Short mmCIF file of C-alpha atoms (C1' of nucleotides) in Angstrom, two decimals:
data_model
loop_
_atom_site.label_atom_id
_atom_site.label_comp_id
_atom_site.label_asym_id
_atom_site.label_seq_id
_atom_site.Cartn_x
_atom_site.Cartn_y
_atom_site.Cartn_z
CA UNK A 1 110.22 83.22 114.42
CA UNK A 2 106.78 83.87 112.98
CA UNK A 3 104.95 86.82 114.54
CA UNK A 4 101.30 87.49 113.71
CA UNK A 5 98.68 90.11 114.43
CA UNK A 6 94.97 89.35 114.33
CA UNK A 7 91.99 91.55 115.18
CA UNK A 8 89.60 88.79 116.23
CA UNK A 9 86.55 91.00 116.78
CA UNK A 10 85.41 89.19 119.94
CA UNK A 11 87.73 86.53 121.33
CA UNK A 12 84.91 84.34 122.69
CA UNK A 13 82.53 84.64 119.77
CA UNK A 14 85.54 83.94 117.54
CA UNK A 15 87.11 81.15 119.57
CA UNK A 16 86.52 78.29 117.07
CA UNK A 17 88.01 80.39 114.25
CA UNK A 18 90.97 81.50 116.37
CA UNK A 19 91.76 77.94 117.50
CA UNK A 20 91.41 76.60 113.96
CA UNK A 21 93.82 79.24 112.64
CA UNK A 22 96.31 78.68 115.50
CA UNK A 23 96.28 74.91 114.89
CA UNK A 24 96.64 75.36 111.14
CA UNK A 25 99.39 77.99 111.06
CA UNK A 26 101.17 77.53 114.41
CA UNK A 27 102.62 81.05 114.68
CA UNK A 28 105.25 81.57 117.39
CA UNK A 29 103.82 84.87 118.61
CA UNK A 30 100.35 86.37 118.15
CA UNK A 31 99.07 89.83 118.99
CA UNK A 32 95.29 89.83 119.35
CA UNK A 33 93.01 92.86 119.28
CA UNK A 34 89.36 93.55 120.04
CA UNK A 35 88.96 90.83 122.64
CA UNK A 36 85.64 92.46 123.64
CA UNK A 37 85.84 90.59 126.92
CA UNK A 38 86.81 91.43 130.52
CA UNK A 39 89.97 89.82 131.94
CA UNK A 40 88.09 87.02 133.69
CA UNK A 41 86.43 85.91 130.43
CA UNK A 42 89.61 85.48 128.41
CA UNK A 43 89.62 81.86 127.11
CA UNK A 44 92.98 81.04 128.67
CA UNK A 45 92.46 77.28 129.02
CA UNK A 46 91.52 76.67 125.37
CA UNK A 47 94.53 78.67 124.20
CA UNK A 48 96.88 76.98 126.65
CA UNK A 49 95.61 73.57 125.44
CA UNK A 50 97.08 74.43 122.03
CA UNK A 51 100.44 75.08 123.65
CA UNK A 52 100.34 78.88 123.99
CA UNK A 53 101.20 81.01 126.97
CA UNK A 54 99.32 84.29 127.08
CA UNK A 55 99.05 87.71 128.66
CA UNK A 56 96.02 89.89 128.11
CA UNK A 57 94.45 93.22 129.00
CA UNK A 58 90.72 92.91 128.65
CA UNK A 59 87.79 95.27 128.93
CA UNK A 60 84.05 94.74 129.09
CA UNK A 61 82.32 94.98 125.66
CA UNK A 62 85.08 96.77 123.76
CA UNK A 63 88.78 96.88 122.96
CA UNK A 64 91.12 94.44 124.70
CA UNK A 65 94.53 93.16 123.58
CA UNK A 66 96.57 90.01 124.19
CA UNK A 67 99.92 88.45 123.30
CA UNK A 68 100.27 84.68 122.83
CA UNK A 69 103.56 82.77 122.65
CA UNK A 70 103.92 79.18 121.54
CA UNK A 71 105.66 77.02 124.13
CA UNK A 72 106.41 79.79 126.62
CA UNK A 73 104.92 82.61 128.63
CA UNK A 74 105.39 86.15 127.29
CA UNK A 75 107.29 88.30 129.80
CA UNK A 76 105.12 91.39 130.14
CA UNK A 77 107.04 94.67 129.95
CA UNK A 78 104.11 97.11 129.79
CA UNK A 79 100.33 97.38 129.66
CA UNK A 80 98.85 100.65 128.48
CA UNK A 81 100.75 103.51 126.85
CA UNK A 82 102.39 106.14 129.04
CA UNK A 83 101.23 109.74 128.88
CA UNK A 84 97.62 109.64 130.10
CA UNK A 85 96.75 108.00 133.43
CA UNK A 86 93.05 108.69 132.77
CA UNK A 87 92.96 106.58 129.59
CA UNK A 88 90.65 103.67 130.48
CA UNK A 89 90.79 101.83 127.13
CA UNK A 90 92.71 98.53 126.94
CA UNK A 91 94.67 99.11 123.75
CA UNK A 92 98.36 98.37 124.33
CA UNK A 93 100.34 95.46 125.75
CA UNK A 94 104.01 94.64 125.40
CA UNK A 95 106.19 91.64 126.15
CA UNK A 96 109.62 90.09 125.64
CA UNK A 97 109.60 86.71 123.89
CA UNK A 98 112.73 84.83 122.82
CA UNK A 99 114.88 87.95 122.64
CA UNK A 100 112.30 90.00 120.69
CA UNK A 101 110.29 92.86 122.16
CA UNK A 102 106.71 92.73 120.89
CA UNK A 103 104.19 95.55 121.26
CA UNK A 104 100.56 94.75 120.48
CA UNK A 105 98.18 97.64 119.85
CA UNK A 106 94.63 98.51 118.92
CA UNK A 107 94.65 102.11 117.77
CA UNK A 108 91.33 103.97 118.16
CA UNK A 109 89.02 104.00 115.15
CA UNK A 110 88.38 107.74 115.51
CA UNK A 111 85.07 108.09 113.67
CA UNK A 112 83.15 110.29 113.40
CA UNK A 113 85.52 112.98 112.21
CA UNK A 114 85.62 115.66 113.41
CA UNK A 115 84.72 114.99 117.06
CA UNK A 116 86.02 113.85 120.42
CA UNK A 117 86.70 110.30 119.19
CA UNK A 118 88.87 111.64 116.40
CA UNK A 119 90.73 113.88 118.86
CA UNK A 120 91.32 110.84 121.09
CA UNK A 121 92.73 108.93 118.13
CA UNK A 122 95.24 111.68 117.35
CA UNK A 123 96.26 111.99 121.01
CA UNK A 124 96.66 108.21 121.27
CA UNK A 125 98.79 108.16 118.13
CA UNK A 126 101.00 110.93 119.59
CA UNK A 127 101.50 108.88 122.75
CA UNK A 128 102.38 105.82 120.65
CA UNK A 129 104.95 107.80 118.68
CA UNK A 130 106.51 109.08 121.91
CA UNK A 131 106.83 105.54 123.24
CA UNK A 132 108.04 104.22 119.87
CA UNK A 133 110.87 106.77 119.96
CA UNK A 134 112.31 104.81 122.90
CA UNK A 135 111.72 101.36 121.38
CA UNK A 136 113.30 102.22 118.01
CA UNK A 137 116.69 102.69 119.71
CA UNK A 138 116.82 99.23 121.24
CA UNK A 139 119.62 96.89 120.13
CA UNK A 140 117.26 93.92 120.25
CA UNK A 141 114.65 93.30 117.52
CA UNK A 142 111.39 95.17 118.21
CA UNK A 143 108.05 94.57 116.48
CA UNK A 144 105.02 96.81 117.05
CA UNK A 145 102.06 94.96 115.61
CA UNK A 146 98.36 95.49 115.55
CA UNK A 147 95.30 97.19 114.17
CA UNK A 148 96.53 100.74 113.48
CA UNK A 149 93.22 101.80 111.95
CA UNK A 150 95.01 103.73 109.21
CA UNK A 151 95.47 103.08 105.50
CA UNK A 152 98.85 104.70 104.83
CA UNK A 153 98.45 105.32 101.08
CA UNK A 154 95.95 105.21 98.21
CA UNK A 155 97.26 101.76 97.37
CA UNK A 156 95.91 100.48 100.70
CA UNK A 157 92.25 101.33 99.96
CA UNK A 158 89.94 99.72 97.42
CA UNK A 159 88.39 103.10 96.61
CA UNK A 160 90.44 105.98 98.06
CA UNK A 161 88.09 108.79 96.98
CA UNK A 162 85.31 107.35 99.17
CA UNK A 163 87.50 107.39 102.29
CA UNK A 164 89.05 110.86 102.15
CA UNK A 165 87.02 112.26 105.07
CA UNK A 166 87.10 109.08 107.13
CA UNK A 167 89.10 108.86 110.36
CA UNK A 168 91.03 105.87 108.94
CA UNK A 169 92.30 107.79 105.93
CA UNK A 170 92.35 111.40 107.11
CA UNK A 171 95.49 113.38 106.23
CA UNK A 172 96.32 113.99 109.92
CA UNK A 173 96.21 110.27 110.67
CA UNK A 174 98.25 109.23 107.66
CA UNK A 175 100.75 111.96 108.59
CA UNK A 176 101.02 110.48 112.09
CA UNK A 177 101.73 107.04 110.62
CA UNK A 178 104.52 108.46 108.48
CA UNK A 179 105.90 110.44 111.41
CA UNK A 180 106.27 107.11 113.14
CA UNK A 181 107.89 105.48 110.09
CA UNK A 182 110.29 108.42 109.93
CA UNK A 183 111.69 107.36 113.30
CA UNK A 184 113.11 104.41 111.39
CA UNK A 185 110.35 101.78 111.46
CA UNK A 186 109.88 99.37 108.55
CA UNK A 187 106.34 98.58 107.37
CA UNK A 188 106.96 94.84 106.92
CA UNK A 189 104.05 93.93 104.66
CA UNK A 190 104.54 96.85 102.26
CA UNK A 191 108.30 96.33 102.18
CA UNK A 192 107.91 92.71 101.11
CA UNK A 193 105.12 93.55 98.62
CA UNK A 194 105.94 97.02 97.28
CA UNK A 195 103.56 97.04 94.32
CA UNK A 196 100.79 94.65 95.31
CA UNK A 197 97.20 95.39 96.18
CA UNK A 198 97.13 93.75 99.57
CA UNK A 199 94.42 94.08 102.22
CA UNK A 200 93.96 92.93 105.82
CA UNK A 201 90.32 93.95 106.41
CA UNK A 202 87.09 93.51 104.49
CA UNK A 203 83.82 95.00 105.70
CA UNK A 204 80.95 92.65 106.56
CA UNK A 205 78.73 94.87 104.35
CA UNK A 206 78.01 94.40 100.68
CA UNK A 207 80.01 91.20 100.20
CA UNK A 208 83.19 93.22 100.56
CA UNK A 209 85.38 90.11 100.80
CA UNK A 210 84.12 88.46 97.63
CA UNK A 211 84.49 91.80 95.79
CA UNK A 212 87.94 92.30 97.39
CA UNK A 213 86.77 95.72 98.58
CA UNK A 214 89.34 95.82 101.35
CA UNK A 215 91.61 98.00 103.43
CA UNK A 216 95.17 97.53 104.68
CA UNK A 217 94.99 98.69 108.31
CA UNK A 218 96.78 95.93 110.27
CA UNK A 219 100.52 96.54 110.31
CA UNK A 220 103.75 95.12 111.71
CA UNK A 221 106.41 97.81 112.19
CA UNK A 222 110.03 96.71 112.69
CA UNK A 223 113.05 98.47 114.13
CA UNK A 224 116.33 98.08 112.20
CA UNK A 225 117.58 94.95 114.04
CA UNK A 226 114.23 93.24 113.28
CA UNK A 227 114.05 94.55 109.70
CA UNK A 228 117.48 93.05 108.98
CA UNK A 229 116.05 89.63 109.81
CA UNK A 230 112.79 90.00 107.87
CA UNK A 231 112.29 87.12 105.42
CA UNK A 232 108.55 87.09 104.71
CA UNK A 233 105.33 89.00 105.37
CA UNK A 234 101.90 87.68 104.38
CA UNK A 235 98.16 87.93 105.00
CA UNK A 236 96.20 84.75 105.78
CA UNK A 237 93.34 86.12 103.68
CA UNK A 238 91.60 82.75 103.35
CA UNK A 239 90.67 82.95 107.04
CA UNK A 240 88.40 85.90 106.17
CA UNK A 241 86.38 83.43 104.06
CA UNK A 242 85.62 81.06 106.95
CA UNK A 243 82.23 80.79 108.67
CA UNK A 244 81.66 83.16 111.60
CA UNK A 245 84.97 84.87 110.86
CA UNK A 246 86.36 88.25 111.90
CA UNK A 247 86.24 91.18 109.48
CA UNK A 248 90.06 91.23 109.74
CA UNK A 249 92.45 88.54 108.52
CA UNK A 250 95.62 87.47 110.37
CA UNK A 251 98.85 89.10 109.15
CA UNK A 252 102.28 87.63 109.90
CA UNK A 253 106.00 88.04 109.38
CA UNK A 254 108.89 85.59 109.45
CA UNK A 255 112.11 86.71 111.18
CA UNK A 256 115.31 84.72 110.67
CA UNK A 257 116.77 85.08 114.17
"C1'" DA B 1 73.44 110.60 103.14
"C1'" DT B 2 72.24 106.13 105.01
"C1'" DG B 3 71.97 101.19 105.49
"C1'" DC B 4 74.02 97.09 104.57
"C1'" DC B 5 76.63 93.17 108.67
"C1'" DT B 6 78.31 91.60 113.29
"C1'" DA B 7 79.37 91.39 118.45
"C1'" DA B 8 78.26 92.55 123.19
"C1'" DT B 9 74.93 93.49 126.47
"C1'" DG B 10 71.03 91.53 128.20
"C1'" DC B 11 66.58 90.15 126.60
"C1'" DA B 12 64.97 95.29 123.04
"C1'" DA B 13 67.40 98.21 121.18
"C1'" DT B 14 71.64 100.60 121.56
"C1'" DT B 15 76.62 101.27 120.97
"C1'" DA B 16 80.59 100.50 118.31
"C1'" DG B 17 83.05 98.97 114.67
"C1'" DA B 18 85.63 100.84 109.93
#
DNA sequence: ATGCCTAATGCAATTAGA
């Protein structure tokens, strides 16, 4: 089973790119982030025409997450993280697909730091870790995939010294990521490529993609039953070179189930 | 230190992204 995560940066503005990538790579499961569209504007028909069932949690203008499954409908198990009934952002959705539990997330950016947005990011991360503590114990394979908006180590940033005060690289945020890993999660991409410079995002500014001035912020975290079945983890970086593309590239893993 | 670029909203210029 191939499971991908892709921050599309606008699911309607990006529809031709998304459909092209789906047709080309035919992943079994896809977590999408930054739909930037309300529920009623999710392009369900176009996605279904390619053979994908879908669930989504949209929001006007910002955020929004979805899970696609090739040849079946994801069985939704949760939308939104527990722990804050007043949280109005659409940033988490979860479903069971073919015996695997898949969580799709869009963690808050958190800039500027310090400030209320940064505080929200830390609170959201705490709620994720609380929920992940339950998921890590499941006997079934679990994958929590998405845009975590954190570069875990220096190796994941083209120029670490420029990012030290940024909300994506702040010590508190990196610490939260490692607190989550310490529950027993496996960072799939880094595990399969321990020494490589490997990025999932390149800024639209300053020809970042052609200079390979990138960040690794999109992650797939696996519980032990999933990690045991991990066979591959890659970035479809060429998609970042397409016309009218997202600033993120799709990232995927192969599980031998 | 800021803008660079891009999307959404809504029709100009602002907000947000990372």
